[in-house]
Coordinates of C-alpha atoms in Angstrom, one line a residue:
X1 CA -16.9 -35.0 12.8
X2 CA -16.8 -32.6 15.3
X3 CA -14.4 -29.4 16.9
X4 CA -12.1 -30.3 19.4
X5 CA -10.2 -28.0 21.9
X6 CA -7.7 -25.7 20.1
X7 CA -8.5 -26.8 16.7
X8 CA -11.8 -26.4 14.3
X9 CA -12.3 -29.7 12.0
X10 CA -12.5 -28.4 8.3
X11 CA -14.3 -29.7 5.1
X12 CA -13.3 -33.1 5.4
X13 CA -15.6 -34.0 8.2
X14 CA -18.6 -33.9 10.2
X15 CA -19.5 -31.1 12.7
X16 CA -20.7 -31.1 15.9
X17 CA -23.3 -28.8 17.6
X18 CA -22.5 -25.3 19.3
X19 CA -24.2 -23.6 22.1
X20 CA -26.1 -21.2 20.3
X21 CA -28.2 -23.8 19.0
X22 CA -29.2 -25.5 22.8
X23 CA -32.8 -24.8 21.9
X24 CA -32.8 -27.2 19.4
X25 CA -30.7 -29.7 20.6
X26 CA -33.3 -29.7 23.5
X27 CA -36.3 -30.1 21.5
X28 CA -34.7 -32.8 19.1
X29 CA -33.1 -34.7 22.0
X30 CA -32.8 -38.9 21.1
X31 CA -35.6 -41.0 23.0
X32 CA -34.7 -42.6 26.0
X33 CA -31.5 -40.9 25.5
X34 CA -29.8 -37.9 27.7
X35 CA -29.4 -34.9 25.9
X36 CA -27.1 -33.9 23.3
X37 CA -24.0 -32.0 24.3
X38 CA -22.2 -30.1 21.8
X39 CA -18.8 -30.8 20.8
X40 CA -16.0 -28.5 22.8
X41 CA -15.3 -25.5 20.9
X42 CA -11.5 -24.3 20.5
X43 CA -9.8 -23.7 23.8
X44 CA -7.3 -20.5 23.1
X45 CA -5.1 -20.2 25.6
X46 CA -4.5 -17.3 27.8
X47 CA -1.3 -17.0 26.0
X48 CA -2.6 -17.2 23.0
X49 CA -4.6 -14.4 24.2
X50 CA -2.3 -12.7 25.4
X51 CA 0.4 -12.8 23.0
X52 CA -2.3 -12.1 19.9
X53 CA -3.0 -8.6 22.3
X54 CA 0.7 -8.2 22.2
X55 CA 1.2 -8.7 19.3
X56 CA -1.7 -6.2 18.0
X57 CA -0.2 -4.0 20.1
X58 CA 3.0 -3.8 18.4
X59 CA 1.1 -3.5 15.0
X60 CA -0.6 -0.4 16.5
X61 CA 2.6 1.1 17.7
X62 CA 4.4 0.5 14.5
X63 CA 1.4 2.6 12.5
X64 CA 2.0 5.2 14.6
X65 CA 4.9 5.5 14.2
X66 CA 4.5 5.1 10.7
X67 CA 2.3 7.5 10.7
X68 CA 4.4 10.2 12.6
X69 CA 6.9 9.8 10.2
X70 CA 4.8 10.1 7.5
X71 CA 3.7 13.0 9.2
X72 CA 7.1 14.6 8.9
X73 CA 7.9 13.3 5.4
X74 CA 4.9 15.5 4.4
X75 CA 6.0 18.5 5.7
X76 CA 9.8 18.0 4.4
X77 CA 8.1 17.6 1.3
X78 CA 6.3 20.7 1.3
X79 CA 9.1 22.7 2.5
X80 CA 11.3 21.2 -0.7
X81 CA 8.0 22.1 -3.1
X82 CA 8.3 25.3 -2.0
X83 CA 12.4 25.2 -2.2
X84 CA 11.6 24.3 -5.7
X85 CA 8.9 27.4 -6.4
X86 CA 12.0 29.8 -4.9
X87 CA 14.2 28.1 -7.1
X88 CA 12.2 28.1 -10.1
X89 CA 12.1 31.8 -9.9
X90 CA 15.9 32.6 -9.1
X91 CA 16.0 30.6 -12.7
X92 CA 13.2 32.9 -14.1
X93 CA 15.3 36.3 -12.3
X94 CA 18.6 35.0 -14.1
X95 CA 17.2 34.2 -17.2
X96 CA 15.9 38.0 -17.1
X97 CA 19.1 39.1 -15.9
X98 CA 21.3 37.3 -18.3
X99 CA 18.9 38.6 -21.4
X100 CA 19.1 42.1 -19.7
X101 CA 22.9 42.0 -20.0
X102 CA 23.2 40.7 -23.3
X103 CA 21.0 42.9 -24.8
X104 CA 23.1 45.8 -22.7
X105 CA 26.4 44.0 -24.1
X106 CA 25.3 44.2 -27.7
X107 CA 24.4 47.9 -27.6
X108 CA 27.5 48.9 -25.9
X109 CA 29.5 47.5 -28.7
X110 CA 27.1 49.0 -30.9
X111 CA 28.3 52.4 -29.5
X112 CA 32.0 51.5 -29.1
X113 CA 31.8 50.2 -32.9
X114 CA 30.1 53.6 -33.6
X115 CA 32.1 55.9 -31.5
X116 CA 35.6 53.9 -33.2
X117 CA 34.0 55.2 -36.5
X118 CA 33.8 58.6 -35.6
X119 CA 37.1 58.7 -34.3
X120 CA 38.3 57.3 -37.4
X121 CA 36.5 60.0 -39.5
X122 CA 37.6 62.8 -37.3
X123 CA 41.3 61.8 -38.3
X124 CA 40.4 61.5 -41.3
X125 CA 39.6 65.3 -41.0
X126 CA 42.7 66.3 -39.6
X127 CA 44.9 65.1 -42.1
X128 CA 42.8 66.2 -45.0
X129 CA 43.2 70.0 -43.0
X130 CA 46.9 69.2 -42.3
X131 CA 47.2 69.0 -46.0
X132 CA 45.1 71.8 -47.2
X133 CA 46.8 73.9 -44.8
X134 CA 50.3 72.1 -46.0
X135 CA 49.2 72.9 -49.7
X136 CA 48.2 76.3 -48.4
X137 CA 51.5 77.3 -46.8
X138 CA 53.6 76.0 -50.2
X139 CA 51.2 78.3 -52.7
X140 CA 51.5 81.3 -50.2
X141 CA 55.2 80.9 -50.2
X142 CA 55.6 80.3 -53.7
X143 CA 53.2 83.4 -55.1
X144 CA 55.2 85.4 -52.3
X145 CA 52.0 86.0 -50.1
X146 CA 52.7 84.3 -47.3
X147 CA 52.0 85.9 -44.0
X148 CA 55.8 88.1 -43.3
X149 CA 56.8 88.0 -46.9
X150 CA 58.5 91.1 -47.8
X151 CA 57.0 90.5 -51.7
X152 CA 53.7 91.0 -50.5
X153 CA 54.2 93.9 -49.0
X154 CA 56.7 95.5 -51.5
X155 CA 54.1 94.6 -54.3
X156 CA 51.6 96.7 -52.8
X157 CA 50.2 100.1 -54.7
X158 CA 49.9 102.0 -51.4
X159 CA 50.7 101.7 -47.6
X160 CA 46.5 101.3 -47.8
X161 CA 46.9 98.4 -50.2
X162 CA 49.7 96.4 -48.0
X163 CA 47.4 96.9 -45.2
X164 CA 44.8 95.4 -46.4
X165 CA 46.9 92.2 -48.6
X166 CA 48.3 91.5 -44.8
X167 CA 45.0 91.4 -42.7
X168 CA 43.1 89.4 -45.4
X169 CA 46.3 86.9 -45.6
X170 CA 46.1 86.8 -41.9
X171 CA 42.9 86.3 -41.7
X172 CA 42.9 83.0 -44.5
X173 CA 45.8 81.6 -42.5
X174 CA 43.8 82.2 -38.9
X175 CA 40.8 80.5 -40.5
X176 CA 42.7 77.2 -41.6
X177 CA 44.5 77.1 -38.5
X178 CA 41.2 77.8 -36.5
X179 CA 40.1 75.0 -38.2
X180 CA 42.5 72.4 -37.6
X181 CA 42.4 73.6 -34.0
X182 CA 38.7 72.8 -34.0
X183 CA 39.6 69.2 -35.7
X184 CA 42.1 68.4 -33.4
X185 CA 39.5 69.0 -30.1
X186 CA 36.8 67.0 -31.8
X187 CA 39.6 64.0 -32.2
X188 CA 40.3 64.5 -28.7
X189 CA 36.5 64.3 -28.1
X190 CA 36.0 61.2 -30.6
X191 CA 39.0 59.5 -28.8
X192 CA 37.2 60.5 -25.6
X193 CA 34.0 59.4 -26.5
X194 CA 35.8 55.6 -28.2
X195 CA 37.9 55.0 -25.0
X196 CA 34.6 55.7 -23.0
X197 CA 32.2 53.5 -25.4
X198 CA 35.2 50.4 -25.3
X199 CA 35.2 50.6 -21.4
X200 CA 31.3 50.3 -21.8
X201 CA 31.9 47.5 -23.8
X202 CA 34.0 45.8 -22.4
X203 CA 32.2 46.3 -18.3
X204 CA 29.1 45.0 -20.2
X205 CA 30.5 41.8 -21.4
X206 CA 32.0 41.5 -18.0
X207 CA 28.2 42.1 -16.5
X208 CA 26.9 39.5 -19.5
X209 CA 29.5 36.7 -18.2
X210 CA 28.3 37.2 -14.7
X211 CA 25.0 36.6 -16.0
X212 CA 25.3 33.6 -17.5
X213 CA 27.2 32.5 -14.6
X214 CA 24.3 33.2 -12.2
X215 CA 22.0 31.6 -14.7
X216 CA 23.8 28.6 -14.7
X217 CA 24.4 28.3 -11.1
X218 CA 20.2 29.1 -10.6
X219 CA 19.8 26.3 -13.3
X220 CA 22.0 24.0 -11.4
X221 CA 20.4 24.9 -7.8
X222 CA 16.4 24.3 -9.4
X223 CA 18.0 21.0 -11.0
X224 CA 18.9 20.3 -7.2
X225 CA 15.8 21.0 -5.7
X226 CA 13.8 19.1 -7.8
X227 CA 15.9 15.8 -7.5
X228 CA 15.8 16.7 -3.5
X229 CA 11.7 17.1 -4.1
X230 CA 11.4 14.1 -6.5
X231 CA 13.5 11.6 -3.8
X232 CA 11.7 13.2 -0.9
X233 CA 7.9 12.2 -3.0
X234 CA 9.8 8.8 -3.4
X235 CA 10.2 8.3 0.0
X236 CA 6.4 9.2 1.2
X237 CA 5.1 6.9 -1.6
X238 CA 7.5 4.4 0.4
X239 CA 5.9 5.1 4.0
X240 CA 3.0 5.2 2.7
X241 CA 2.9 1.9 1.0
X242 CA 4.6 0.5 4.4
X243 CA 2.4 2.3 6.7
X244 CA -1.0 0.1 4.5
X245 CA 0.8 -2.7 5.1
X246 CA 1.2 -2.4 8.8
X247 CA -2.6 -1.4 8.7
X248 CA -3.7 -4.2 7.0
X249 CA -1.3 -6.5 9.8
X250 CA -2.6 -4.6 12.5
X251 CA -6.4 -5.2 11.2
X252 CA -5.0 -9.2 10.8
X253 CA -3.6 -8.8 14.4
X254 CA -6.9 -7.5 16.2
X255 CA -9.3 -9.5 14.3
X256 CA -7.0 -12.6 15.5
X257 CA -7.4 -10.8 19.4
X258 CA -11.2 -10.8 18.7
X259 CA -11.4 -14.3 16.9
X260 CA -9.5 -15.6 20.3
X261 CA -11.9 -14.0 22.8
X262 CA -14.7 -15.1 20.9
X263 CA -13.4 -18.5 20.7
X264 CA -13.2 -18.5 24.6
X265 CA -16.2 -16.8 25.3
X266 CA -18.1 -19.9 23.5
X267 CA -15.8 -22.3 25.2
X268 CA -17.0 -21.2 28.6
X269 CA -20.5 -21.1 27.2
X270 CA -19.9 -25.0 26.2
X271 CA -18.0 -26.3 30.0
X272 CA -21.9 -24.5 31.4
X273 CA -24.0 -26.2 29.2
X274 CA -22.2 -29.5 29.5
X275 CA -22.4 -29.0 33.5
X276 CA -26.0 -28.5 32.7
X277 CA -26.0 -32.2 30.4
X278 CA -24.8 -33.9 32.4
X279 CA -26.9 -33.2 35.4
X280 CA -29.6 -33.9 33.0
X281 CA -28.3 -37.0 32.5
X282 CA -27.9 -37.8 36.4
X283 CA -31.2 -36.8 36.7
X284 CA -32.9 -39.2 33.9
X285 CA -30.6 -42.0 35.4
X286 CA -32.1 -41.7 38.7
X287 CA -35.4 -41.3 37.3
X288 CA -35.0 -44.8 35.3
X289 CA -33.3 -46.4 38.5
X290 CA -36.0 -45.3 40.1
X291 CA -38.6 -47.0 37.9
X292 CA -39.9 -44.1 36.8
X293 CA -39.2 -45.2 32.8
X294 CA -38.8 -43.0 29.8
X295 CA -38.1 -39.4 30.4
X296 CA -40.9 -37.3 29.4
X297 CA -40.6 -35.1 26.3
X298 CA -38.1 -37.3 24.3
X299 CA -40.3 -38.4 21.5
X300 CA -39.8 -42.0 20.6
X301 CA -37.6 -43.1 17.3
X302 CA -38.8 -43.2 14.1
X303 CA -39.0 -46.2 11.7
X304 CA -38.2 -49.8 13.4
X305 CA -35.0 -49.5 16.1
X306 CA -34.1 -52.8 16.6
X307 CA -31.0 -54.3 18.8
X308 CA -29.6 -56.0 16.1
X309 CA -26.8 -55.2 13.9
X310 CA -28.7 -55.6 10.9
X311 CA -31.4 -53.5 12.5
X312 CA -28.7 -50.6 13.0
X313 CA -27.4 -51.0 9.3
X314 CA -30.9 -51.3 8.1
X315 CA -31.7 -47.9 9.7
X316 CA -28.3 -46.2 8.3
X317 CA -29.1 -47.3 5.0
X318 CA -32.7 -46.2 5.0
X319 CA -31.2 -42.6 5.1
X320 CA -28.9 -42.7 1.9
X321 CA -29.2 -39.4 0.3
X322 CA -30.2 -36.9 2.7
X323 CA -28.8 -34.0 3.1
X324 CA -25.5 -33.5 5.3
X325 CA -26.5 -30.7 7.3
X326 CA -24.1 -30.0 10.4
X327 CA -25.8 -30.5 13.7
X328 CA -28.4 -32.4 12.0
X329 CA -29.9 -35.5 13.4
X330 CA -31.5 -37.1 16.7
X331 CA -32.9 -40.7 17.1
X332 CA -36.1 -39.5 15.5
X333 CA -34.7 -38.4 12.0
X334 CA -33.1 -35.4 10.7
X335 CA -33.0 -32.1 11.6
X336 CA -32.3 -29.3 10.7
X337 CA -29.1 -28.0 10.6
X338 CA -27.5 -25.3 12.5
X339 CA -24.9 -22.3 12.0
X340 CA -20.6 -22.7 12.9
X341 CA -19.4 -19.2 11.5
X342 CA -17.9 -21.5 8.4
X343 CA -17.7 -23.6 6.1
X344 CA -21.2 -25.1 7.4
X345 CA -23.1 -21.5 6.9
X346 CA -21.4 -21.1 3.4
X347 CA -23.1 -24.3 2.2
X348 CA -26.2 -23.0 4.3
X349 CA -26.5 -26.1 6.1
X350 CA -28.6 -24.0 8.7
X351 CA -31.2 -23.9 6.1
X352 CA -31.2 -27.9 5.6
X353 CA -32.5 -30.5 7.2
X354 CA -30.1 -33.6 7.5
X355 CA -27.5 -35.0 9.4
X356 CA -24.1 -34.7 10.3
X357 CA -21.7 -37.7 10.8
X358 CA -22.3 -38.2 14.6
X359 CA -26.5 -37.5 14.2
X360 CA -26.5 -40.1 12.2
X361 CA -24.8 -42.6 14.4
X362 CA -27.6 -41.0 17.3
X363 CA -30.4 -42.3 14.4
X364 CA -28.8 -45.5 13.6
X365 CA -28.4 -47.1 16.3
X366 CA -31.2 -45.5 18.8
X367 CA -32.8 -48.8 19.3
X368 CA -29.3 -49.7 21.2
X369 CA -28.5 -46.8 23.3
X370 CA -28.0 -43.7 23.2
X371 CA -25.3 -41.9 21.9
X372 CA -23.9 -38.1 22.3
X373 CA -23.7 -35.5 19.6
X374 CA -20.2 -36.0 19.8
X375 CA -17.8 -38.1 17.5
X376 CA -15.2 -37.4 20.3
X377 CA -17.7 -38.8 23.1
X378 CA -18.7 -41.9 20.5
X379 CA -15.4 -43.2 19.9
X380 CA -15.2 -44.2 23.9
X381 CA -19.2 -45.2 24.2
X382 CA -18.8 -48.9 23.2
X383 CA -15.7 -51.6 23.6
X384 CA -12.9 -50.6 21.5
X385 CA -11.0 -53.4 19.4
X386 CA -8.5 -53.1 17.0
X387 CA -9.0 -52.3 13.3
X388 CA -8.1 -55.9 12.2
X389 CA -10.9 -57.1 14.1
X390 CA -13.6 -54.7 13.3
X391 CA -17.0 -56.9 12.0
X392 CA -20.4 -55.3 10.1
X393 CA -21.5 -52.6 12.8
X394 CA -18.8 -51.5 14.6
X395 CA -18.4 -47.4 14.1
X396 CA -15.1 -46.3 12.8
X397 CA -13.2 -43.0 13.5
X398 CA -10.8 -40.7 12.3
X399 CA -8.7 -38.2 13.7
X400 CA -5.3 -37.6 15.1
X401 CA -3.6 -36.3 18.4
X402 CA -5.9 -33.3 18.8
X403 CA -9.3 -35.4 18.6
X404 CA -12.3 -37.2 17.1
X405 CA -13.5 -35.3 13.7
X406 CA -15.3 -37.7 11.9
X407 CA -17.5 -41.5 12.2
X408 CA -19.0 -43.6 10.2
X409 CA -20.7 -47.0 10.0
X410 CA -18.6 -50.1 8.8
X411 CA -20.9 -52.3 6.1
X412 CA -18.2 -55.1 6.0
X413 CA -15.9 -55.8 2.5
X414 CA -14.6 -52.6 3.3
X415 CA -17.8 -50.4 2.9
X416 CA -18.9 -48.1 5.5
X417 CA -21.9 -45.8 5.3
X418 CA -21.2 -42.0 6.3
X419 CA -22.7 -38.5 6.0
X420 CA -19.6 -37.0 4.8
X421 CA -19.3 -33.2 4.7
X422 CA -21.3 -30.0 3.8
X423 CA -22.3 -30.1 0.2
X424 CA -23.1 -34.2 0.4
X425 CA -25.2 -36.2 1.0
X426 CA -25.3 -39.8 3.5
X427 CA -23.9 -42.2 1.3
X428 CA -22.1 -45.5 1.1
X429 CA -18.2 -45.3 0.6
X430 CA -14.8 -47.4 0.7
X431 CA -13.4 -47.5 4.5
X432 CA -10.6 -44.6 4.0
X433 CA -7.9 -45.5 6.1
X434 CA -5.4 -42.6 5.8
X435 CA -5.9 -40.8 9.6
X436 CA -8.7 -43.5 10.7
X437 CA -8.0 -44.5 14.6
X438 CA -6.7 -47.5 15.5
X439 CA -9.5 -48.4 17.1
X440 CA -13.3 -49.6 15.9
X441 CA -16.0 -49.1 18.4
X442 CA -18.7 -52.1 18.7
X443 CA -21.6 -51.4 20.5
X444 CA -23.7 -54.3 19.9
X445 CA -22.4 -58.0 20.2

């Protein structure tokens, strides 16, 4: 099987030869034979090409914008972390606050409650003086010795004696009612000092409420910022989970741009070598038409190459079991195989020597004529008839609109014998017919 423009065969089939491996196409080339072309690599097209560049492009774009935004996100996010610090501590200054106050709260009704109690005691006073002095007046006035009684004067021994009862009469009354005067101004002070401690009170619990208000409202705005912080972190998770994604499409994207060059630059490499076959070819025709014989340097084939078909079949057969090793094979034997960048080099065909499905046509039938590396260039070597005529010896093909990818042998009673794919090994199978051509090629009879 080989690779035909615009697509590269897979598993399924044989391989055909690449330019890298000229060299040993050269030195491996079939006897009496021109030599070995490889099979035409993929073809991209400068669209393709193109649009793969575009479309990398794009990819590139979109991470940096992407990135630029996740650029921003970061910074809104920091800005909102911070938010959240300020707010944290307008919580911490209101929780202090509101403690402050309540603690101020409680000790002004502390002092109100106290300052009510001393009021309460210092009319307590009074009236207990208002009564002495009541009690006072109604024993003065009943013994006769109240302050302006004529008895207590009249009952005085001498004008010495009246003297005296009056001033110390006067001076008991004075004292009571300097008393009650002092009673009645600490009352007014205790009033005073209640009214003063209630108002205290009462502008305390008014500074307490306020408080709690602030504290709430600080709560509330730290509750805020960290919803604000926790959606902005939710969204920078987002970008950057969308900006890896567009990485890993943009990586896709320029490996596909390199994959396309690369598969152009080998193209180009494959149209020069086959100018370069098929001068060689012009060249060993002349030479033959010229009488000149064999072509130096093409070693003849091994093991007996006869014109027959059962000479062919014979030869085929004598190979069951070796090794399929992609770009293997010349009309001498296997070779060894060579790299493809696939699935060949992961079954390390390159190390083996073998064939692939066209070399071993080029063995089997070298004692015919000889026949490119090339399922492709096979299929149209020989006269084509139709698959409901195909006899022992004809070569049968597979494939589909884009090309040739695989050949084998046809036995007869629906047998063919094949070297199949990497991993394998030439063996004898049932004809397959699901993608075969519609065409066997016969080159003898």
């Amino acid at each position: 099987m080989a690779v035909v423009a615009g697509r590269r065969e897979g598993r399924r089939g044989c391989r055909g030869l690449t330019v890298s491996t000229l060299a040993l196409v050269i030195l491996f080339g079939a006897a009496g034979t021109s030599l070995a072309v490889p099979p035409p690599p993929p073809n991209p097209s400068d669209s393709e090409i193109d649009s793969s560049k575009a479309d990398a492009n794009a990819k590139a774009g979109e991470v940096g914008r992407l990135t630029n935004q996740l650029a921003q996100a970061e910074q809104k996010l920091a800005q909102l972390q911070d938010d959240v610090e300020l707010k944290q501590e307008e919580a911490n200054k209101a929780l202090v606050d509101l403690q402050t106050a309540q603690d101020a709260a409680a000790q002004a009704e502390n002092d109100a409650k106290a300052a009510r109690a001393e009021a309460d005691a210092a009319s307590g006073a009074i009236e207990k003086a208002r009564a002495d002095l009541r009690t006072f007046a109604a024993a003065s006035f009943q013994q006769g010795s109240t302050v302006g009684s004529l008895s207590a004067y009249l009952s005085a021994d001498s004008p010495k004696d009246m003297l005296a009862r009056a001033q110390l009469l006067d001076a008991v009354g004075g004292d009571r009612l300097n008393a009650l005067d002092r009673l009645q101004q600490a009352q007014t002070e205790k009033a005073n000092k209640d009214a003063a401690a209630r108002k205290a009170a009462e502008i305390a619990q008014q500074k307490q409420d306020a408080a709690r208000e602030a504290k709430e409202g600080a709560d509330a705005a730290q509750a805020a910022a960290v919803r604000a912080q926790t959606a902005q972190s939710a969204q920078n998770t987002r970008l950057e989970q969308d900006k890896s994604a567009v990485e890993q499409q943009l990586y896709a994207a320029q490996a596909k741009v390199s994959g396309l060059q690369g598969q152009r630059q080998r193209y180009q490499d494959w149209l020069a070598q086959k100018q370069r076959e098929d001068e060689e070819r012009a060249r060993q025709a002349a030479l033959a038409a010229a009488g000149r014989g064999r072509p130096a340097g093409n070693p003849a084939p091994a093991g007996p190459a006869g014109s027959s078909i059962e000479a062919v079949i014979a030869r085929a057969l004598s190979r069951l079991g070796t090794p399929y090793a992609w770009g293997g094979g010349n009309a001498s034997g296997p070779t060894r195989g060579i790299r493809d960048g696939g699935v060949a080099d992961m079954y390390g065909d390159y190390n083996k020597i073998g064939f692939d499905c066209s070399g071993l046509m080029i063995y089997a039938f070298a004692g015919v004529r000889a026949l490119p590396h090339y399922s492709g260039y096979q299929y149209t070597a020989g006269r084509q008839v139709p698959l409901s005529q195909m006899r022992r010896g004809d070569m049968l093909f597979w494939g589909g609109p884009g090309g040739i990818h695989h050949v084998a042998l046809y036995l007869g009673n629906g047998q063919m014998v094949e070297a199949p794919q990497s991993g394998l090994r030439v063996r004898v199978a049932p004809v397959r017919y699901g993608g075969i051509m519609p065409y066997a090629t016969r080159l003898v009879g």
